[in-house]
Structures are given as structure tokens and as C-alpha cells.
Amino acid sequence: MPTYNKLIRNKIPQIIKSNGKTPTTRILHEDEYIKEICKKTEEEITEYIEAKQNPINSKNYPTY
């Protein structure tokens, strides 16, 4: 199973289990959680900016 080292959404481990696989998860300490939230926010902002620059390639982001 691939390693992602990312925050996960609710129920993702249950979905993985329902597919017959065993997920490995852990609960982050507060400082680790804040660091990961910042990384995720940066990732989402980057994707948004790229989508605005290339609207033909992305239909998931509205243009304002």
C-alpha cells in the first residue's frame, strides 16, 4: 500500500478497510497538526492559483 503522509478526511480509513486493505494512521500532536494544516492550505492555494491561470485545464474551480 502506498504511503501518503498527509492529513486524511473522515471515514477514509473505513473506506480502505472496506476494500480489504489495512490503513496505518496516527493522531498528530497539536504542533504537528498545525504544521500539516499549513502544508495542506499551501497545497490548496497553489492548486487554486494554477487553476485560475489555466481555466481550460480545470473545471473544478470557479473563476471570479
PDB file of C-alpha atoms in Angstrom:
ATOM      1  CA  MET A   1       0.000   0.000   0.000  1.00  0.00           C
ATOM      2  CA  PRO A   2       1.410   3.445  -0.873  1.00  0.00           C
ATOM      3  CA  THR A   3       2.473   5.905   1.816  1.00  0.00           C
ATOM      4  CA  TYR A   4       0.963   9.377   1.609  1.00  0.00           C
ATOM      5  CA  ASN A   5       1.938  11.137   4.870  1.00  0.00           C
ATOM      6  CA  LYS A   6      -0.986  13.528   4.577  1.00  0.00           C
ATOM      7  CA  LEU A   7      -3.960  14.564   6.613  1.00  0.00           C
ATOM      8  CA  ILE A   8      -6.975  12.452   5.786  1.00  0.00           C
ATOM      9  CA  ARG A   9     -10.676  13.091   5.658  1.00  0.00           C
ATOM     10  CA  ASN A  10     -13.165  11.383   7.901  1.00  0.00           C
ATOM     11  CA  LYS A  11     -14.016   7.808   7.003  1.00  0.00           C
ATOM     12  CA  ILE A  12     -11.066   7.295   4.642  1.00  0.00           C
ATOM     13  CA  PRO A  13      -9.630   4.540   6.908  1.00  0.00           C
ATOM     14  CA  GLN A  14     -13.042   2.815   6.880  1.00  0.00           C
ATOM     15  CA  ILE A  15     -13.164   3.026   3.080  1.00  0.00           C
ATOM     16  CA  ILE A  16      -9.682   1.493   2.847  1.00  0.00           C
ATOM     17  CA  LYS A  17     -10.738  -1.299   5.238  1.00  0.00           C
ATOM     18  CA  SER A  18     -13.886  -1.960   3.219  1.00  0.00           C
ATOM     19  CA  ASN A  19     -11.602  -2.577   0.228  1.00  0.00           C
ATOM     20  CA  GLY A  20      -9.812  -5.317   2.169  1.00  0.00           C
ATOM     21  CA  LYS A  21      -6.692  -3.315   2.991  1.00  0.00           C
ATOM     22  CA  THR A  22      -5.238  -2.183   6.306  1.00  0.00           C
ATOM     23  CA  PRO A  23      -4.577   1.543   6.712  1.00  0.00           C
ATOM     24  CA  THR A  24      -1.946   2.839   9.107  1.00  0.00           C
ATOM     25  CA  THR A  25      -2.956   6.052  10.837  1.00  0.00           C
ATOM     26  CA  ARG A  26      -1.931   8.098  13.833  1.00  0.00           C
ATOM     27  CA  ILE A  27      -3.252  11.085  15.721  1.00  0.00           C
ATOM     28  CA  LEU A  28      -0.932  14.070  15.481  1.00  0.00           C
ATOM     29  CA  HIS A  29       0.178  16.204  18.392  1.00  0.00           C
ATOM     30  CA  GLU A  30      -1.100  19.774  18.230  1.00  0.00           C
ATOM     31  CA  ASP A  31       2.149  21.235  16.852  1.00  0.00           C
ATOM     32  CA  GLU A  32       2.359  18.530  14.163  1.00  0.00           C
ATOM     33  CA  TYR A  33      -1.292  19.077  13.276  1.00  0.00           C
ATOM     34  CA  ILE A  34      -0.805  22.829  12.833  1.00  0.00           C
ATOM     35  CA  LYS A  35       2.229  22.198  10.612  1.00  0.00           C
ATOM     36  CA  GLU A  36       0.265  19.747   8.440  1.00  0.00           C
ATOM     37  CA  ILE A  37      -2.745  22.078   8.204  1.00  0.00           C
ATOM     38  CA  CYS A  38      -0.411  24.829   6.973  1.00  0.00           C
ATOM     39  CA  LYS A  39       1.080  22.471   4.359  1.00  0.00           C
ATOM     40  CA  LYS A  40      -2.390  21.446   3.199  1.00  0.00           C
ATOM     41  CA  THR A  41      -3.515  25.064   2.992  1.00  0.00           C
ATOM     42  CA  GLU A  42      -0.481  25.964   0.880  1.00  0.00           C
ATOM     43  CA  GLU A  43      -1.185  22.993  -1.400  1.00  0.00           C
ATOM     44  CA  GLU A  44      -4.810  24.040  -1.894  1.00  0.00           C
ATOM     45  CA  ILE A  45      -3.856  27.672  -2.545  1.00  0.00           C
ATOM     46  CA  THR A  46      -1.280  26.584  -5.125  1.00  0.00           C
ATOM     47  CA  GLU A  47      -3.860  24.399  -6.891  1.00  0.00           C
ATOM     48  CA  TYR A  48      -6.349  27.263  -6.880  1.00  0.00           C
ATOM     49  CA  ILE A  49      -3.837  29.728  -8.349  1.00  0.00           C
ATOM     50  CA  GLU A  50      -2.811  27.232 -11.031  1.00  0.00           C
ATOM     51  CA  ALA A  51      -6.448  26.594 -11.895  1.00  0.00           C
ATOM     52  CA  LYS A  52      -7.133  30.311 -12.248  1.00  0.00           C
ATOM     53  CA  GLN A  53      -4.131  30.642 -14.551  1.00  0.00           C
ATOM     54  CA  ASN A  54      -5.224  27.661 -16.664  1.00  0.00           C
ATOM     55  CA  PRO A  55      -9.043  27.607 -16.541  1.00  0.00           C
ATOM     56  CA  ILE A  56      -9.271  25.303 -19.574  1.00  0.00           C
ATOM     57  CA  ASN A  57      -7.415  22.578 -17.670  1.00  0.00           C
ATOM     58  CA  SER A  58      -9.545  22.804 -14.540  1.00  0.00           C
ATOM     59  CA  LYS A  59     -13.306  22.666 -14.326  1.00  0.00           C
ATOM     60  CA  ASN A  60     -13.373  22.271 -10.542  1.00  0.00           C
ATOM     61  CA  TYR A  61     -12.546  25.865  -9.643  1.00  0.00           C
ATOM     62  CA  PRO A  62     -14.816  28.799 -10.335  1.00  0.00           C
ATOM     63  CA  THR A  63     -13.314  31.879 -11.936  1.00  0.00           C
ATOM     64  CA  TYR A  64     -14.099  35.139 -10.172  1.00  0.00           C
TER      65      TYR A  64
END
